[in-house]
Every structure is written in structure tokens, then in C-alpha cells.
Tab-separated table of C-alpha atoms in Angstrom:
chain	number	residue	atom	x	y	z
A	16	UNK	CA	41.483	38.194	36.590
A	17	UNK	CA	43.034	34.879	35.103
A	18	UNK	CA	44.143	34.998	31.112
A	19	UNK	CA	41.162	32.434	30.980
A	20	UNK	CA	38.983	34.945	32.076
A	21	UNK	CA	40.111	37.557	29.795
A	22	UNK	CA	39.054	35.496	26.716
A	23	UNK	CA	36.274	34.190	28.262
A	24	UNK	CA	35.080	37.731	28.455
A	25	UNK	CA	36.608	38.780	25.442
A	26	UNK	CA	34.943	35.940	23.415
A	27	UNK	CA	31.419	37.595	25.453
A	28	UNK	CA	31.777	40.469	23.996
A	29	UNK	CA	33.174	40.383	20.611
A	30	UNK	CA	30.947	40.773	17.591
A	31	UNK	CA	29.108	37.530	16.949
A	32	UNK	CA	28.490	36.638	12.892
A	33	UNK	CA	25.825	34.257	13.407
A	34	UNK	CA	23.732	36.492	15.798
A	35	UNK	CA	21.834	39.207	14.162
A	36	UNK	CA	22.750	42.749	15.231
A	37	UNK	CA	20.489	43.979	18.333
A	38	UNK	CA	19.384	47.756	17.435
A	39	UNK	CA	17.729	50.188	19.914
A	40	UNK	CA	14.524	49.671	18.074
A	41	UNK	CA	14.167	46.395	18.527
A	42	UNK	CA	15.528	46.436	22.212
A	43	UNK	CA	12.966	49.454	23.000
A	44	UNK	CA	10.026	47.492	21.441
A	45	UNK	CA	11.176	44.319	23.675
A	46	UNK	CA	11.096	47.081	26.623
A	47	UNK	CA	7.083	48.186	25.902
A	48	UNK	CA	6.424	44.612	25.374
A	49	UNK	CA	7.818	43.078	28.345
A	50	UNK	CA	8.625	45.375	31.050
A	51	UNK	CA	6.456	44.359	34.324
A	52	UNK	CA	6.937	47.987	35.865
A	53	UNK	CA	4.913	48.818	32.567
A	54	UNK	CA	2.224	46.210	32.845
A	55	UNK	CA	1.658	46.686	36.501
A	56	UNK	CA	1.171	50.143	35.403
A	57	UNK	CA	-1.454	49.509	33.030
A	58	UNK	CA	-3.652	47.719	35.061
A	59	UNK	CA	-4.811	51.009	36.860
A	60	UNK	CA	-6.147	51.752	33.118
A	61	UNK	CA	-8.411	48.919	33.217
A	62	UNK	CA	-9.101	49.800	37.111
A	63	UNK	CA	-10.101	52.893	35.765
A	64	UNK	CA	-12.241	51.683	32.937
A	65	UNK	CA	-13.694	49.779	35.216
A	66	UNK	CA	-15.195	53.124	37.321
A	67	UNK	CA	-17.325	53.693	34.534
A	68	UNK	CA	-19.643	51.000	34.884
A	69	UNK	CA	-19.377	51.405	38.548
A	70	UNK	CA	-20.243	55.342	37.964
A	71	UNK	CA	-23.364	54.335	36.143
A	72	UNK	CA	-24.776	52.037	38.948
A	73	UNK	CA	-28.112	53.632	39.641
A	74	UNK	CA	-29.214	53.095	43.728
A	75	UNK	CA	-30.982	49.858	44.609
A	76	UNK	CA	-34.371	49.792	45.604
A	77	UNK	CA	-34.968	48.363	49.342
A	78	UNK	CA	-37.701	46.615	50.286
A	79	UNK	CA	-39.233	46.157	53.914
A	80	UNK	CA	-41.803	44.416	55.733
A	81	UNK	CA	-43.407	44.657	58.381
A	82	UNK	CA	-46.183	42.658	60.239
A	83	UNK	CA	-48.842	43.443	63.374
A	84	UNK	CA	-51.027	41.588	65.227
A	85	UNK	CA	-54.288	42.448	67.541
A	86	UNK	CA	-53.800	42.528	70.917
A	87	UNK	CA	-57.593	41.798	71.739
A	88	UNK	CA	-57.532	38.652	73.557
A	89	UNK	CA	-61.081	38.057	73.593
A	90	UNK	CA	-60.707	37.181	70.068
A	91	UNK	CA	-59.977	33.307	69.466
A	92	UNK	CA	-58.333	33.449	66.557
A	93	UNK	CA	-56.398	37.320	65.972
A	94	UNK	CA	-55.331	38.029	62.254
A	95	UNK	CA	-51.895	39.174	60.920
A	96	UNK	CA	-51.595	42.368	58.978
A	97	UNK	CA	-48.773	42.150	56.694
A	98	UNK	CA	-47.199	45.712	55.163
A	99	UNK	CA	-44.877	44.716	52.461
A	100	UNK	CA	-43.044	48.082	50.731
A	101	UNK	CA	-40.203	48.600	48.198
A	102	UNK	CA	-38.353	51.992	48.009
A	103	UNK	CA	-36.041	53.650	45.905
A	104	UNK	CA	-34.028	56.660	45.953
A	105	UNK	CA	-34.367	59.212	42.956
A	106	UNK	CA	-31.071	61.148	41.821
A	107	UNK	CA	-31.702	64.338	41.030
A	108	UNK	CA	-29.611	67.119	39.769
A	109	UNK	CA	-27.649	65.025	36.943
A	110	UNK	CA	-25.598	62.853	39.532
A	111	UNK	CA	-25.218	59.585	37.385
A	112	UNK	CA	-24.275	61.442	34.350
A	113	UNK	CA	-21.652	63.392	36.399
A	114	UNK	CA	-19.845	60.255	37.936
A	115	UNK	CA	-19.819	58.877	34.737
A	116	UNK	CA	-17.879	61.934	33.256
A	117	UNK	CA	-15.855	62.044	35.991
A	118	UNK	CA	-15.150	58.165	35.691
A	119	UNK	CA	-14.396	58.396	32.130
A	120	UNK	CA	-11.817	61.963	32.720
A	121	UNK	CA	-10.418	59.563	35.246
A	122	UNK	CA	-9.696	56.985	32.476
A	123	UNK	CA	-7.755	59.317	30.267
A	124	UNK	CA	-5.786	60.428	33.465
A	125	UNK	CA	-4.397	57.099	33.738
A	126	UNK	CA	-3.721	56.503	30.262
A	127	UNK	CA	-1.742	59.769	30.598
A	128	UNK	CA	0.024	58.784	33.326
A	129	UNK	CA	0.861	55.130	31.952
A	130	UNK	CA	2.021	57.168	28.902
A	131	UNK	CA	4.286	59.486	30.827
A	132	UNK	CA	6.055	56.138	32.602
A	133	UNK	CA	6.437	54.536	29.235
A	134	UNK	CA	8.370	58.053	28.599
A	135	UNK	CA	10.832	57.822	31.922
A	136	UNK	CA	10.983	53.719	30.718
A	137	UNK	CA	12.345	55.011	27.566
A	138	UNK	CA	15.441	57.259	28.976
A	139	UNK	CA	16.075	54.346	31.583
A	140	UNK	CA	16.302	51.928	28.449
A	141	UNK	CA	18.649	54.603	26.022
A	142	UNK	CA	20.775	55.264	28.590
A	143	UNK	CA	21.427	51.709	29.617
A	144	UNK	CA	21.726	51.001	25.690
A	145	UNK	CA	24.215	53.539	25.274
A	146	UNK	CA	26.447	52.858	28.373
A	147	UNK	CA	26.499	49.046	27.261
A	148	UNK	CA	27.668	50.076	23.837
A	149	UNK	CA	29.988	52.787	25.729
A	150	UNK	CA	31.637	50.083	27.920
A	151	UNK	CA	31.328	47.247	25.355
A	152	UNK	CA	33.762	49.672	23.193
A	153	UNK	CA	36.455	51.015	26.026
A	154	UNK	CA	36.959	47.133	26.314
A	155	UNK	CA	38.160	46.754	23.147
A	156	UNK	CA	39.872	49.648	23.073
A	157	UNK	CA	42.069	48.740	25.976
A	158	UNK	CA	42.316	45.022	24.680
A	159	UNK	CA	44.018	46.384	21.634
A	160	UNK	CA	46.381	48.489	24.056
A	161	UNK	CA	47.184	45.398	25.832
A	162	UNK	CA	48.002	44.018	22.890
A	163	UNK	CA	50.147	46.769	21.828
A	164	UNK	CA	52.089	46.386	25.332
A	165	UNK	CA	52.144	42.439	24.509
A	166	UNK	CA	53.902	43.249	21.688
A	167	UNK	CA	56.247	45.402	23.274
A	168	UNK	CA	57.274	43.121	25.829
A	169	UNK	CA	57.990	40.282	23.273
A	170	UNK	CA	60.198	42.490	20.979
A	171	UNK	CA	62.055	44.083	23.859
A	172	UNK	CA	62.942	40.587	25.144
A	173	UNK	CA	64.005	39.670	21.813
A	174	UNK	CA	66.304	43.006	21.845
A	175	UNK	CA	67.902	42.502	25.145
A	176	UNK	CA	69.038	39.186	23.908
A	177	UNK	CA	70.612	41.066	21.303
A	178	UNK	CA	71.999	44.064	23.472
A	179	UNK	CA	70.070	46.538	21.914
A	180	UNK	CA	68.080	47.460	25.393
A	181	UNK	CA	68.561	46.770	29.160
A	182	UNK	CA	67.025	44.910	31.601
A	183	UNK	CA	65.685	47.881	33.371
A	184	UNK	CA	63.716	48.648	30.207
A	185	UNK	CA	62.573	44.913	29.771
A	186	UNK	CA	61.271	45.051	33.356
A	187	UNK	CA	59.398	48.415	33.071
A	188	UNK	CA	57.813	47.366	29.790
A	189	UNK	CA	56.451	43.930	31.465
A	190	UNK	CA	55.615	46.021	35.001
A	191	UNK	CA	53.630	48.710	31.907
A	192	UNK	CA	51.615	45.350	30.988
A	193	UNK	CA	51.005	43.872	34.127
A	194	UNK	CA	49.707	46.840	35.415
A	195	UNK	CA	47.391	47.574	32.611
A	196	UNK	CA	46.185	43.938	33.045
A	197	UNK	CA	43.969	45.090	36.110
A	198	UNK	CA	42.375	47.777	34.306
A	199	UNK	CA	41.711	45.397	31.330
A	200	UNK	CA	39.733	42.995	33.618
A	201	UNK	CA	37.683	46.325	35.349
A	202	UNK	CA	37.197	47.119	31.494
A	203	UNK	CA	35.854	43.658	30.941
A	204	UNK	CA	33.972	43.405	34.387
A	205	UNK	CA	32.171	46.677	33.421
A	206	UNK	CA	31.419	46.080	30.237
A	207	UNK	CA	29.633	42.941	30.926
A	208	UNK	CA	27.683	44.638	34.274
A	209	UNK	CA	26.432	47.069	31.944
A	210	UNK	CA	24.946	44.343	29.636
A	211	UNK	CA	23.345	43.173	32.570
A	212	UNK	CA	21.682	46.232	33.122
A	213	UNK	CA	20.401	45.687	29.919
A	214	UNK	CA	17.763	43.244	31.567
A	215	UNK	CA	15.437	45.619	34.265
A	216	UNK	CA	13.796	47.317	31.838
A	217	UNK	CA	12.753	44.429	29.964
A	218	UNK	CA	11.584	43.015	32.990
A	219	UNK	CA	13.773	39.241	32.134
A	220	UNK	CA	17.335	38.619	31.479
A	221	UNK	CA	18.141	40.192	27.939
A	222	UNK	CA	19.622	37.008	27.142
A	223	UNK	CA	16.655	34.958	27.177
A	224	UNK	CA	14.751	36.723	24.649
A	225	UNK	CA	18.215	37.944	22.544
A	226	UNK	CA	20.660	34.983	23.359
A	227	UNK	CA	23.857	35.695	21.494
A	228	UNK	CA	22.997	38.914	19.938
A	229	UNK	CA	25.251	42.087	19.836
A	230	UNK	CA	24.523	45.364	19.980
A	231	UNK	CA	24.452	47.908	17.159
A	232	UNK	CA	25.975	50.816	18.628
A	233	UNK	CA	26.289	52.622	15.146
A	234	UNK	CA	23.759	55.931	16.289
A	235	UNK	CA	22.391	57.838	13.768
A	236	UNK	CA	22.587	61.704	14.150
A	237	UNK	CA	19.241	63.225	14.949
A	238	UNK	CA	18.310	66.511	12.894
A	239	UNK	CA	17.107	69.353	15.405
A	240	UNK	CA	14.289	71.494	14.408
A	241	UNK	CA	14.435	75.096	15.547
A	242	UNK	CA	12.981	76.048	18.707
A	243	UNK	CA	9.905	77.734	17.794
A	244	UNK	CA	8.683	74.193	16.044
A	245	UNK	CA	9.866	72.247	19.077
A	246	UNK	CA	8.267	74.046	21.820
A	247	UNK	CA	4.663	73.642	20.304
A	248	UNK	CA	5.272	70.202	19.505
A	249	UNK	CA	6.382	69.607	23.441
A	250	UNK	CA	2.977	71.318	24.697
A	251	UNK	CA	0.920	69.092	22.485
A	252	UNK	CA	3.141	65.635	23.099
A	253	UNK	CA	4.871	66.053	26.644
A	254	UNK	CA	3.499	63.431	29.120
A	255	UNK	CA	3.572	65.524	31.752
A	256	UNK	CA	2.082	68.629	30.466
A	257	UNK	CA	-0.503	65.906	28.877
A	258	UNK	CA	-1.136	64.538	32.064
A	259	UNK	CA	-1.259	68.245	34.219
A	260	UNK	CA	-4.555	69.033	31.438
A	261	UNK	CA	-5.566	65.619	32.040
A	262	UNK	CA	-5.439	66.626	35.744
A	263	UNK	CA	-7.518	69.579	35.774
A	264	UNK	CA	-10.418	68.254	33.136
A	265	UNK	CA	-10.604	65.391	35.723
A	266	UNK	CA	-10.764	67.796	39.231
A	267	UNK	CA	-13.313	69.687	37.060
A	268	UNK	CA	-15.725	66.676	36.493
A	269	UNK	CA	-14.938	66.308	39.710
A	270	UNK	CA	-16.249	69.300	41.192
A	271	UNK	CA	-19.159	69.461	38.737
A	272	UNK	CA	-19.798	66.157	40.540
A	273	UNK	CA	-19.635	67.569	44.131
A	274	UNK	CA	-21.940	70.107	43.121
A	275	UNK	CA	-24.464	67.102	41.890
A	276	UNK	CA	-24.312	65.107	45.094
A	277	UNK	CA	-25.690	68.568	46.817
A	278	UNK	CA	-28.546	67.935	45.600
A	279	UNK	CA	-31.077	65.875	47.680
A	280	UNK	CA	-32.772	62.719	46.681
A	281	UNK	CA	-36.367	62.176	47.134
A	282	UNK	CA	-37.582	58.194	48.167
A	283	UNK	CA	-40.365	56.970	46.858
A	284	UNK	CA	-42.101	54.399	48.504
A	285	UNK	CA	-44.798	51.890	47.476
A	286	UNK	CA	-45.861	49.780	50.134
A	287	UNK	CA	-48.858	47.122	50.921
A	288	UNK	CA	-50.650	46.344	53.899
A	289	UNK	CA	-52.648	43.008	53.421
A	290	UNK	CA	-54.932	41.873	56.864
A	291	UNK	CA	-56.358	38.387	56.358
A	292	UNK	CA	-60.464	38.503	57.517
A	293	UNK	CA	-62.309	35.904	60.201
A	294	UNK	CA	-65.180	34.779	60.770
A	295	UNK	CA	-68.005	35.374	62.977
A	296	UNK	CA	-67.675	33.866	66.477
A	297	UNK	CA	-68.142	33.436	70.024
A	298	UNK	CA	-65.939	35.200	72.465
A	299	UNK	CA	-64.804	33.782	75.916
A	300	UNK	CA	-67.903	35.305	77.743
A	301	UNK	CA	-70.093	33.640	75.188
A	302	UNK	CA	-71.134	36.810	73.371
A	303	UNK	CA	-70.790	36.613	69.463
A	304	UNK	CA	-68.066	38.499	68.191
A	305	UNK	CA	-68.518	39.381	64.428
A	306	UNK	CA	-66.504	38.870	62.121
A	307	UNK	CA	-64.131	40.812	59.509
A	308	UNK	CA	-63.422	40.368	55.575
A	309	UNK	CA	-59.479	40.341	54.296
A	310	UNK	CA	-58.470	43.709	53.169
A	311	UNK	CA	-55.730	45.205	50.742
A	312	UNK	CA	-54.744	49.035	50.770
A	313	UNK	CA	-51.924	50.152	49.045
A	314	UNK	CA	-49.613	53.623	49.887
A	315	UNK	CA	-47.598	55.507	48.011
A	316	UNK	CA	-44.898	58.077	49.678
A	317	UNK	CA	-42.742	60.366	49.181
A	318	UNK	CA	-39.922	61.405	51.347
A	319	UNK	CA	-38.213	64.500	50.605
A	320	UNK	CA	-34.666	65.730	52.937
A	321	UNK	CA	-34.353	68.840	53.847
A	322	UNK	CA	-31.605	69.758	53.292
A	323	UNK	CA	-30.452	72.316	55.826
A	324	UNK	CA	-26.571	70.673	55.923
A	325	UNK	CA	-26.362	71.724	52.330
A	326	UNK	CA	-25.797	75.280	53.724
A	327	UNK	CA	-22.412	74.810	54.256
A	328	UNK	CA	-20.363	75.041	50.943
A	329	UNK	CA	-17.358	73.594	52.012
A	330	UNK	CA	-17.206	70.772	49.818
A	331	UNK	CA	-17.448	72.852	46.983
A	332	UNK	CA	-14.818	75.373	47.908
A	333	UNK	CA	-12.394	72.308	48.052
A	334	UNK	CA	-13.470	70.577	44.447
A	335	UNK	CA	-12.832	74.391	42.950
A	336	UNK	CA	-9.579	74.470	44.977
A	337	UNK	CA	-8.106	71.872	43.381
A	338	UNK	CA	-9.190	72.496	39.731
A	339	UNK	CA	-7.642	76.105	40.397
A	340	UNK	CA	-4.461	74.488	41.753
A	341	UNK	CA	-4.399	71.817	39.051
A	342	UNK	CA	-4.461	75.022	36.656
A	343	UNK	CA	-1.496	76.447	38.203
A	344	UNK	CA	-0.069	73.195	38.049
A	345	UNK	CA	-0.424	72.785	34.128
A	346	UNK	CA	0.803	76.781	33.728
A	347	UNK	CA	3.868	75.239	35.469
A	348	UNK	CA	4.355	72.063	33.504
A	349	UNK	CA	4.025	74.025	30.014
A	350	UNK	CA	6.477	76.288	31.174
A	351	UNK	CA	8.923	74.151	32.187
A	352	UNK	CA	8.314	72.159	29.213
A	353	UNK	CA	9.514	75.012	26.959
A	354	UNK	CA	12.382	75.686	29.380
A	355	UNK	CA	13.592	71.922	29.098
A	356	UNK	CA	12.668	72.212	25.487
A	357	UNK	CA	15.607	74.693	25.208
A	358	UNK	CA	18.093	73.530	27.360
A	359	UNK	CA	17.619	70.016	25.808
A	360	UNK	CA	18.566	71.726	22.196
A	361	UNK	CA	21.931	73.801	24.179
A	362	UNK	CA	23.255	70.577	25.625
A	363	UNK	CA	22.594	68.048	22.249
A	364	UNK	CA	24.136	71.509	19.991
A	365	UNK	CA	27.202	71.379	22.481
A	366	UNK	CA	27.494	67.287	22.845
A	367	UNK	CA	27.882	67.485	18.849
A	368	UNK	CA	30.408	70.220	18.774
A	369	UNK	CA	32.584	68.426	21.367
A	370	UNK	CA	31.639	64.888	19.482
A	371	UNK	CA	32.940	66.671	15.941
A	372	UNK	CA	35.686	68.058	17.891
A	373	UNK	CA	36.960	64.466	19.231
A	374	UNK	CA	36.149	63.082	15.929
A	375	UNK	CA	37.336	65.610	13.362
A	376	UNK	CA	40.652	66.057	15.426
A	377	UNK	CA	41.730	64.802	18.330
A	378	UNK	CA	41.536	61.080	17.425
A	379	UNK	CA	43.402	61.470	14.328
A	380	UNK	CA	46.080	63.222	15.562
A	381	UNK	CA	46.607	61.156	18.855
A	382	UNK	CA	47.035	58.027	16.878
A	383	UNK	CA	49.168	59.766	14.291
A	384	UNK	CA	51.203	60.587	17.233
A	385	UNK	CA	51.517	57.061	18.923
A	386	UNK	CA	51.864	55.502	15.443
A	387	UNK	CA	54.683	58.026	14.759
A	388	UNK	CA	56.408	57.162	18.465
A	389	UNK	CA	55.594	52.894	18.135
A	390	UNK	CA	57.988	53.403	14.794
A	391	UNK	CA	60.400	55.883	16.220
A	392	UNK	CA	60.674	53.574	19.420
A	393	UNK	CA	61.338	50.544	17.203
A	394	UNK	CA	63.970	51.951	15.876
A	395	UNK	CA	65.749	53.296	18.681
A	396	UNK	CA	65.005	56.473	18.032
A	397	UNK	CA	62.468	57.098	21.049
A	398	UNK	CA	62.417	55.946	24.573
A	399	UNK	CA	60.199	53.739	26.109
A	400	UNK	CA	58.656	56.836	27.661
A	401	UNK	CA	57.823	58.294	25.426
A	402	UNK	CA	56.144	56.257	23.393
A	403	UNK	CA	54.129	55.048	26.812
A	404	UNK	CA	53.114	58.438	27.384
A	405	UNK	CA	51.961	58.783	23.557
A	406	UNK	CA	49.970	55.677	23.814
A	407	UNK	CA	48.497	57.046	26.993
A	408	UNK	CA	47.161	60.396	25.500
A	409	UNK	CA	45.978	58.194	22.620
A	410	UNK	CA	43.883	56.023	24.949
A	411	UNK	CA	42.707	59.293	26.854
A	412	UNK	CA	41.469	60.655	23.616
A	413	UNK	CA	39.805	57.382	22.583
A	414	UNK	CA	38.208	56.768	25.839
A	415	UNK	CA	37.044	60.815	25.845
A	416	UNK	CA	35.489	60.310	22.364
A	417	UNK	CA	33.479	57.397	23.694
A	418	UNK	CA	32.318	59.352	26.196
A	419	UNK	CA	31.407	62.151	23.962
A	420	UNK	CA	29.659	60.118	21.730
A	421	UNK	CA	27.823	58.576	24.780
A	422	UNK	CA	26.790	62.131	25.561
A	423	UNK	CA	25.541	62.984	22.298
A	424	UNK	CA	23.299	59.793	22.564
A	425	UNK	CA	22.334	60.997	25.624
A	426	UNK	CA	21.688	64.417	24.726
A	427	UNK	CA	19.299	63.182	21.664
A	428	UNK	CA	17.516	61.152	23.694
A	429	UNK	CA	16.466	63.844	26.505
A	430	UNK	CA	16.035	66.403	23.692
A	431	UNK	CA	13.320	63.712	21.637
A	432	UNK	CA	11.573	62.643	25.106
A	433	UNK	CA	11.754	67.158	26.024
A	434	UNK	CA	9.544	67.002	23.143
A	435	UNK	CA	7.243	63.804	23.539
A	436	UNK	CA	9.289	62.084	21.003
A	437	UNK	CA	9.822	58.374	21.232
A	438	UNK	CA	13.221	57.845	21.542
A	439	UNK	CA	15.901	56.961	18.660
A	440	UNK	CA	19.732	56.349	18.767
């Protein structure tokens, strides 16, 4: 990477004044507004809704008719007898009220299951919040490194003018910076992929609806509750244990309707046979043939199946198979809820421990230690060694606390979606 590139990127990623910080909030609320993996998934919601009116659809009446003629030729002038009849099935057994139930269990199943993918959207937008704040940070870490090496170089040129340090030294310090050069442009080309990433989830590039801003990677500790207050609130607000008892009310209306459809629909037919009359006359032997006045006669039937099919109760054995299984199924979920519930709590507890530890500790004394060796190495006092080797451990335990405080984020973010918590960092 060219030294054109390196402030090109640094100038990318440095804080911005003018552009207002971008928080999780505000890029999680872009994510639910604007993510097309979420709107395609809501539109089997309004499918759904839409099954209700189709569930309530009562049979259509048919109509038929029919006409017949006399055969008897000897008749000049033979009339048509029209049957006109309109029929219509009658559903028994409470079929249209049990679609409709089942249509409307159907609808909350959806909604449900568009909640619980607004819940995996969530940890695919935290985590790619918090590695773009992770990498965003090692790049400026290792940009003040560089600098430090910068600085090295420059001084021990000015020394070896003076005698105070060899070329070998000189040449090891520049080979130090030249080196750490290449992992300054990985730093940079990392830091900006993961900004990139930034843009799935909201379903455009994050710079067209943020252009400029930077992101506020200042997260707030979460307070845990204990375990006997989480695990409750996880069976009430979990997605998927929401959508397993969404499951089984919805294969129950379901086999309430299979036991419906069972059983049989009479038809009811009214029908009309019309014959139009004629009058006296002479048939083709030249006998008079008398004539007939219009008539009318209307029928009512009714057709009842029999329904010797409905013997076999396999249809039924399958609906209650699948509400039992769907039972088993949410027994599952709940239980796996409370065991993700727990292990969520163990692994944010020991993310904060090894956070505190980094934090409380480790930081302060590696950069007491490489300040300590940059002023014992000025003064001749320390080799060039040495002090590389402290600035390495230093950048070690910088780059570890990143990457413990990335975990932590991490770690609060499973434990608030374990519990059907939206997310906050």
C-alpha cells in the first residue's frame, strides 16, 4: 500500500467533527427500517392475512340447464322443455368457522416467525457493529505504533550522524518500520471491509443513508439480572419458543379443521322445468292432433353423501400427529431456552472478568513498560531490542483488550437476544 493510500484510509477512518456520531441505536433502527431480507419476510404476514378472507369464502352455488325435445314426428311443430336448476353445497359440522381459526393461528405464526428473523437480523447487525468498531480501533492503534517506529528511525539517523549508534541499528530500526508498514495497510484494508459489512443488513450501502458519519463505539455495560428472573422472561419473549406455541395452537386449529371437513355436505337443489304449450292441429295423416298448454313445475332436492370413505381415520391420526410433535417441539425449545439462558449469563460474567482484567491491568502496565523502555532507549540505556520487544507486548495487550471488549459486546448481545431482548451495545 502507497503512503497515499495510508492517509487516504487514515483520513476514512478518523473521527469526523462535522458528522454526527453513528450509535447502535440508530444503526439498528436503520436495519428494521430498511433491510429487504426483513421486508421480503413480512410479506408472508400479509399472505397470511390474506387466508382469512379466503378461509371465510363460503362454496358457490352452480347452476345447470338442461333442455329436451319430443321425438314424435307426427307432430309439426315439437316443443322444448327447458329445466333450469341452481345448487349449492351446505357446510356442516362448523367448517367455515374452523378455516377461519386456522387462517387467523396461521397469521400469528408468521408474525412469530418474522419476529424471530428480526431477532437473528439483530445479532448479524451487533456483531458487524462491533467488529467495525473492533477493526476501526486496531487501525489506530497500529498507526500510532508506526508512528512510534517513524520516530525512531528519524532520531536514530540523527544519532548515527553523531556516532552515538551504528548502521546496523539504523538499518534494523528502518527494516522494524518497513515491515510493520504491511500490517498497517492489512489494518487499514480490514478496517474499512468491515465498514462495508456494515451495509447487508441495511439492505443499501451504509453510506448512502449515513454519509460521513462515525461510529460510536463507546458500549455501555449491560446489568445482568439473576437467572431465576431471566429464564421466565426468555419463555415469555424468545422468538423461537414464541413461535414453537405458535406452532402447535396453529397444527391444533388445524386438526380441529380436518376433523370439520369429515363431515359431509348435503346439496340442495332448486331446479325448473318450463315446456312451452301448442296448439291444436293436423298431423301428417290428416288426423287432428290436440293440442297442449305451457307448463311450469318446480323441484326441490336434496342430495346427501354417504359417507362410507369417512371410515378411514387417517387424516385425523396425522393432524393429531403433528400437534403432538409440535408439543414435543415447544418442550424442546423452552428447554433449550433456559439452557442458552444460562450459558449466555457464564460467557458475558467471564467476557467481563477478562475485559476488567485487560483493563484494570494489563494495559496499564504494558504501556508503563514501553514508556519506561522508549526513555531508557533514548538515552542509551536500553537496546533497540528491547524496547521493540516492549512495544510488541504493548501492542499484544492493546490488540487483546480490543478483542476482549469485542467479546463482551458480543456476549451482551447473545445474552439480551437468549432472553428476547432487543439488542443494546
Amino acid at each position: 500500500m502507497t503512503r497515499f493510500s495510508l492517509l487516504l484510509a487514515a483520513w476514512l477512518l478518523a473521527p469526523c467533527a462535522s458528522a454526527a456520531p453513528l450509535t447502535f441505536e440508530t444503526y439498528l433502527s436503520a436495519v428494521e427500517s430498511h433491510s429487504l431480507e426483513l421486508q421480503a419476510q413480512q410479506e408472508s404476514i400479509a399472505s397470511a392475512k390474506a387466508g382469512i378472507g379466503i378461509a371465510g369464502v363460503r362454496p358457490d352455488p352452480e347452476f345447470t340447464v338442461g333442455a329436451s325435445r319430443e321425438t314424435v314426428h307426427s307432430v309439426e311443430h315439437r316443443p322444448v322443455t327447458w329445466t333450469p336448476a341452481i345448487s349449492m353445497a351446505i357446510e356442516t359440522g362448523g367448517k367455515r368457522a374452523a378455516r377461519i381459526k386456522a387462517a387467523q393461528s396461521n397469521v400469528t405464526l408468521a408474525e412469530e416467525t418474522v419476529t424471530g428473523f428480526r431477532r437473528e437480523l439483530y445479532g448479524m447487525a451487533a456483531a458487524a457493529f462491533t467488529e467495525a468498531c473492533r477493526t476501526r480501533e486496531v487501525f489506530a492503534r497500529k498507526q500510532q505504533t508506526m508512528a512510534a517506529l517513524s520516530k525512531v528511525v528519524e532520531a536514530n539517523g540523527v544519532r548515527r550522524k553523531a556516532g552515538d549508534v551504528g548502521g546496523i541499528e539504523l538499518l534494523q530500526s528502518r527494516v522494524e518500520r518497513d515491515q510493520f508498514q504491511a500490517e498497517l495497510a492489512q489494518a487499514a484494508s480490514e478496517a474499512q471491509g468491515a465498514m462495508l459489512n456494515l451495509s447487508p443488513p441495511l439492505g443499501r450501502q451504509v453510506d448512502a443513508l449515513f454519509p460521513g458519519a462515525q461510529l460510536a463505539c463507546d458500549f455501555a455495560a449491560y446489568e445482568v439480572q439473576d437467572a431465576s428472573t431471566l429464564v421466565p422472561q426468555a419463555l415469555r419473549e424468545r422468538s423461537d419458543v414464541r413461535i414453537a406455541r405458535a406452532t402447535v395452537d396453529n397444527l391444533r386449529d388445524g386438526a380441529a379443521l380436518v376433523r370439520a371437513n369429515r363431515s359431509v355436505d348435503p346439496t340442495v337443489t332448486l331446479g325448473l322445468s318450463a315446456a312451452r304449450g301448442y296448439h291444436d292441429s293436423i298431423d301428417g295423416r290428416g288426423n287432428p292432433a290436440d293440442g297442449s298448454p305451457r307448463s311450469r313445475a318446480l323441484s326441490l332436492s336434496l342430495a346427501i353423501p354417504i359417507p362410507l370413505s369417512r371410515r378411514d381415520k387417517g387424516d385425523i391420526v396425522q393432524a393429531e400427529a403433528g400437534a403432538t410433535q409440535a408439543m414435543l417441539a415447544l418442550r424442546q425449545a423452552e428447554l433449550k431456552a433456559e439452557t442458552e439462558v444460562r450459558t449466555a449469563q457464564l460467557q458475558w460474567r467471564s467476557a467481563q472478568e477478562r475485559l476488567a482484567r485487560y483493563r484494570d491491568g494489563v494495559l496499564q502496565d504494558a504501556q508503563k513498560v514501553v514508556d519506561g523502555m522508549r526513555l531508557s532507549y533514548g538515552k542509551g540505556n536500553a537496546s533497540l531490542l528491547e524496547w521493540l520487544a516492549a512495544q510488541h507486548s504493548a501492542d499484544d495487550a492493546y490488540l487483546g483488550y480490543l478483542q476482549a471488549r469485542a467479546d463482551a459486546a458480543i456476549a451482551s448481545t447473545q445474552l439480551q437476544l437468549a432472553i428476547g431482548q432487543r439488542p443494546s451495545l
